[in-house]
Coordinates of C-alpha atoms and ligand atoms in Angstrom, one line a residue:
M241 CA 0.0 0.0 0.0
A242 CA 1.4 3.4 -1.1
D243 CA -0.1 5.1 2.0
E244 CA 1.2 2.6 4.6
G245 CA 3.1 4.3 7.4
K246 CA 1.6 7.7 6.5
T247 CA -0.7 9.8 8.6
K248 CA -4.3 9.4 7.3
L249 CA -7.0 12.0 7.8
T250 CA -10.6 10.9 7.1
M251 CA -13.5 13.4 7.1
M252 CA -16.9 11.9 7.4
T253 CA -20.4 13.3 7.5
S254 CA -22.1 12.6 10.8
G255 CA -25.8 13.7 10.2
T256 CA -27.5 16.7 8.5
M257 CA -29.8 19.2 10.1
H258 CA -32.0 21.7 8.7
A259 CA -32.3 25.3 10.0
D260 CA -33.2 28.8 9.1
L261 CA -30.1 30.4 7.6
V262 CA -30.5 33.3 10.0
W263 CA -29.1 31.1 12.8
L264 CA -25.9 30.7 10.7
L265 CA -25.5 34.0 9.0
I266 CA -26.7 37.5 10.2
D267 CA -26.5 38.8 6.7
P268 CA -27.8 42.3 6.1
S269 CA -28.5 41.6 2.5
R270 CA -31.2 39.1 3.6
M271 CA -32.8 41.4 6.1
L272 CA -36.3 42.7 5.5
T273 CA -36.4 46.4 4.6
P274 CA -39.2 48.7 3.6
D275 CA -38.6 47.8 -0.1
N276 CA -38.3 44.2 0.7
K277 CA -40.7 43.2 3.4
N278 CA -41.6 39.8 1.9
A279 CA -38.1 38.4 1.4
K280 CA -38.2 34.7 1.6
R281 CA -36.5 32.9 4.5
D282 CA -33.9 30.3 3.6
W283 CA -34.5 26.8 5.1
V284 CA -31.0 25.2 4.6
E285 CA -29.2 22.0 5.0
V286 CA -26.8 22.0 8.0
P287 CA -24.4 19.0 7.7
T288 CA -22.1 18.1 10.5
H289 CA -18.9 16.2 10.2
V290 CA -16.2 14.3 12.2
V291 CA -12.6 13.9 11.4
L292 CA -10.4 10.7 12.2
I293 CA -6.8 11.1 12.2
E294 CA -4.9 7.9 12.2
H295 CA -1.4 9.1 12.9
A296 CA 1.9 7.5 11.7
N297 CA 2.9 7.2 15.2
G298 CA 0.0 4.7 15.7
E299 CA -2.3 7.0 17.6
K300 CA -5.9 7.8 16.7
L301 CA -7.7 11.2 17.2
L302 CA -11.4 11.8 16.6
W303 CA -12.6 15.4 16.1
D304 CA -16.2 15.9 17.3
T305 CA -19.1 13.4 17.5
G306 CA -21.9 14.5 15.2
V307 CA -25.7 14.5 16.1
P308 CA -27.5 11.9 18.2
R309 CA -30.1 9.2 17.2
D310 CA -32.5 10.5 19.9
W311 CA -32.3 14.1 18.8
E312 CA -36.0 14.5 18.9
S313 CA -36.6 13.8 22.5
R314 CA -33.1 15.1 23.7
W315 CA -33.3 18.3 21.7
G316 CA -37.1 18.6 22.3
E317 CA -36.5 18.9 26.1
A318 CA -34.2 21.8 25.4
G319 CA -36.8 23.5 23.1
L320 CA -34.6 23.1 20.1
A321 CA -35.7 20.1 18.1
Q322 CA -38.0 22.3 15.8
F323 CA -35.2 24.8 15.1
F324 CA -32.5 22.2 14.1
P325 CA -34.2 19.0 13.2
C326 CA -31.9 16.1 12.2
D327 CA -34.3 15.1 9.5
A328 CA -31.7 14.3 6.8
V329 CA -29.6 11.6 8.4
D330 CA -28.9 8.3 6.6
E331 CA -28.4 5.3 8.7
E332 CA -24.8 5.1 7.6
M333 CA -24.1 8.6 9.0
W334 CA -24.8 8.1 12.8
L335 CA -21.6 8.1 14.7
D336 CA -22.0 4.4 15.8
S337 CA -22.5 3.4 12.2
R338 CA -19.3 5.3 11.2
L339 CA -17.3 3.6 13.9
N340 CA -18.6 0.3 12.7
Q341 CA -17.7 1.1 9.1
L342 CA -14.1 1.9 10.4
K343 CA -14.1 -1.3 12.5
L344 CA -13.4 0.8 15.6
E345 CA -14.7 0.7 19.1
P346 CA -14.8 4.0 21.1
G347 CA -11.9 2.8 23.2
D348 CA -9.7 2.5 20.1
I349 CA -9.6 6.2 19.9
D350 CA -6.6 7.7 21.9
Y351 CA -7.9 11.3 21.9
L352 CA -11.5 12.5 21.4
V353 CA -11.3 16.3 20.9
L354 CA -14.6 18.2 21.3
S355 CA -14.4 21.4 19.4
H356 CA -17.0 22.6 22.0
L357 CA -19.9 21.1 23.9
H358 CA -23.0 22.1 21.8
L359 CA -25.6 19.6 21.1
D360 CA -24.5 18.9 17.6
H361 CA -20.8 18.3 18.5
A362 CA -20.7 16.7 21.8
A363 CA -23.9 14.6 21.4
N364 CA -22.3 11.2 21.4
A365 CA -19.5 11.8 23.8
Q366 CA -21.1 9.5 26.4
M367 CA -20.1 6.6 24.1
W368 CA -16.6 7.2 25.6
A369 CA -17.7 6.9 29.3
G370 CA -15.6 4.3 31.0
T371 CA -12.9 4.1 28.2
D372 CA -9.3 5.1 28.5
T373 CA -9.7 7.7 25.7
K374 CA -8.4 11.2 26.7
I375 CA -11.4 13.5 26.1
I376 CA -10.1 17.0 25.3
V377 CA -12.0 20.3 25.5
D378 CA -11.0 23.9 26.2
E379 CA -10.8 24.8 29.8
K380 CA -13.2 27.7 29.6
E381 CA -15.6 25.6 27.6
K382 CA -15.7 23.1 30.4
E383 CA -16.2 25.8 33.1
G384 CA -19.0 27.5 31.2
A385 CA -20.7 24.3 30.2
L386 CA -20.9 23.0 33.7
S387 CA -21.7 26.4 35.2
F388 CA -25.5 26.4 34.8
D389 CA -28.2 24.4 36.6
G390 CA -30.9 22.4 34.9
Y391 CA -31.1 20.5 31.7
S392 CA -29.7 22.9 29.1
Q393 CA -28.6 26.4 28.5
G394 CA -28.8 27.6 24.8
A395 CA -27.4 24.8 22.8
H396 CA -25.4 23.1 25.6
I397 CA -27.3 20.1 27.0
K398 CA -25.6 19.0 30.2
S399 CA -26.2 15.3 29.9
D400 CA -24.2 15.3 26.7
Y401 CA -21.0 15.7 28.7
D402 CA -21.7 15.7 32.4
G403 CA -19.8 13.1 34.3
L404 CA -17.1 12.5 31.6
P405 CA -13.5 12.9 32.5
L406 CA -12.7 16.1 30.5
T407 CA -9.0 16.9 30.0
T408 CA -8.7 20.6 29.4
I409 CA -6.3 22.8 27.4
N410 CA -5.7 26.5 27.9
E411 CA -3.4 27.3 25.1
D412 CA -2.8 26.1 21.5
T413 CA -1.7 22.6 22.0
E414 CA 0.1 20.1 19.7
I415 CA -1.6 16.7 20.4
M416 CA 0.5 14.6 18.1
P417 CA 3.3 15.6 15.8
G418 CA 1.7 18.0 13.1
V419 CA -1.7 18.0 14.9
T420 CA -2.5 21.1 16.7
I421 CA -5.6 22.2 18.6
L422 CA -6.2 25.9 18.3
Q423 CA -8.1 28.2 20.7
T424 CA -10.7 30.0 18.6
P425 CA -13.2 31.3 21.2
G426 CA -16.2 33.5 20.6
H427 CA -18.9 31.0 19.2
T428 CA -18.8 29.6 22.7
W429 CA -16.7 30.1 25.8
G430 CA -14.0 27.8 24.4
T431 CA -14.5 26.7 20.7
L432 CA -11.5 25.1 19.4
S433 CA -10.2 24.5 15.9
L434 CA -8.1 21.7 14.6
Q435 CA -4.9 22.1 12.5
A436 CA -3.4 19.2 10.7
D437 CA -0.1 19.6 8.8
L438 CA -0.1 16.7 6.4
P439 CA 3.0 15.7 4.3
D440 CA 1.2 15.3 1.0
S441 CA -2.0 17.4 1.3
G442 CA -0.6 20.4 3.3
T443 CA -2.2 22.1 6.1
M444 CA -5.9 21.6 6.8
L445 CA -7.8 23.8 9.2
F446 CA -11.1 22.6 10.7
T447 CA -12.8 25.5 12.1
S448 CA -15.9 23.8 13.6
D449 CA -18.4 26.6 14.6
S450 CA -15.8 29.3 14.6
L451 CA -16.7 29.5 11.0
Y452 CA -20.0 28.0 10.0
L453 CA -19.8 28.8 6.2
K454 CA -17.6 30.3 3.6
E455 CA -19.8 33.4 3.8
S456 CA -19.1 33.6 7.5
Y457 CA -15.4 33.9 6.8
G458 CA -15.6 36.8 4.3
P459 CA -13.7 39.0 4.3
P460 CA -15.6 40.7 5.8
P461 CA -16.6 38.1 8.3
I462 CA -20.4 37.7 8.9
A463 CA -21.4 36.7 12.4
A464 CA -23.9 34.2 13.3
G465 CA -27.2 34.0 15.4
I466 CA -25.4 32.1 18.2
V467 CA -22.2 33.9 19.3
Y468 CA -21.2 34.0 23.0
D469 CA -18.6 36.7 22.5
T470 CA -18.7 38.7 19.3
V471 CA -15.4 40.5 19.9
Q472 CA -13.6 37.3 20.6
W473 CA -15.4 35.7 17.6
F474 CA -13.9 38.4 15.2
E475 CA -10.4 38.0 16.7
S476 CA -10.7 34.2 16.3
V477 CA -11.6 34.6 12.6
E478 CA -8.6 36.8 12.0
K479 CA -6.4 34.2 13.9
I480 CA -7.6 31.5 11.5
R481 CA -7.0 33.8 8.6
G482 CA -3.5 34.6 9.8
I483 CA -2.7 30.7 9.9
E484 CA -4.3 30.2 6.6
E485 CA -2.1 32.9 5.1
K486 CA 1.1 31.6 6.7
T487 CA 0.5 27.9 5.9
N488 CA -1.6 28.2 2.8
A489 CA -4.1 26.0 4.6
K490 CA -7.3 24.6 3.3
V491 CA -10.0 26.0 5.7
I492 CA -12.9 23.6 6.3
F493 CA -16.0 25.3 7.6
G494 CA -18.1 23.7 10.3
H495 CA -21.5 23.4 8.7
S496 CA -21.2 24.0 4.9
A497 CA -23.2 21.9 2.6
D498 CA -21.5 23.7 -0.5
Q499 CA -18.1 22.8 0.6
L500 CA -18.7 19.1 1.0
G501 CA -18.7 18.5 -2.7
E502 CA -15.1 20.0 -2.9
L503 CA -13.7 17.7 -0.4
K504 CA -12.6 14.0 0.0
I505 CA -15.2 12.4 2.2
G506 CA -14.8 9.1 3.8
P507 CA -14.8 6.4 4.9
G508 CA -12.6 5.1 2.2
N509 CA -11.4 8.5 1.0
Y510 CA -8.7 10.3 3.0
Y511 CA -6.0 12.9 3.0
T512 CA -2.4 12.1 3.7
Ligands
ZN837 ZN1 -21.9 25.3 18.1

């Protein structure tokens, strides 16, 4: 095999939601105005993805966990099932299906990195309860996500992550050679991005919800309906842009249906 001994990065879809585009893009050109009071709303596909890195050193890292099979009840209790229905998920896309396709058990993953603890990223994290997998989140994300009482706050559902042993980082951290977790807060208390420097494919930068879509990136950037700290969010966008310019990175947006067609999507297809 030509790729034997190389680091392999596999990006996989992990369940598609639908939502009003306003949640993703507060775009003035789509706002109602006196001349345009009947503008149509956009009900758009919002895909999710996970990334598996099988490192040349033998370790495995999984980035995010997609959406849950029981979204209707779980998200219904948070009042969000109607806003983000997971109504376009093929059986093969659920995370447990993906792991089966890869012939992996949760415990085979050395590092589970959660970009943040929102309901469409951390939803399947409890699959790692009782394993030796290191579950990594940003320190401020953990603090914030455990700071409230009750079932949920915004798009954080406590039972998604409560009780898990969460290892935290508080600076940009290289987890494995050439694989770095970047702090890009703003969308939530501690949203992370993933930078993978690959020998053949170059640098890939997975932004998660720090950038939902190409339009979010601009320039100029367009903020989203859910932003914890707008000032930090704009700073994080420019941090991403700085790394993109320095490394000539390919920037992969968190929820872009348009971009999926331009990428190698696995399992079976991967970047080296
Ligand atoms: Zn989010």
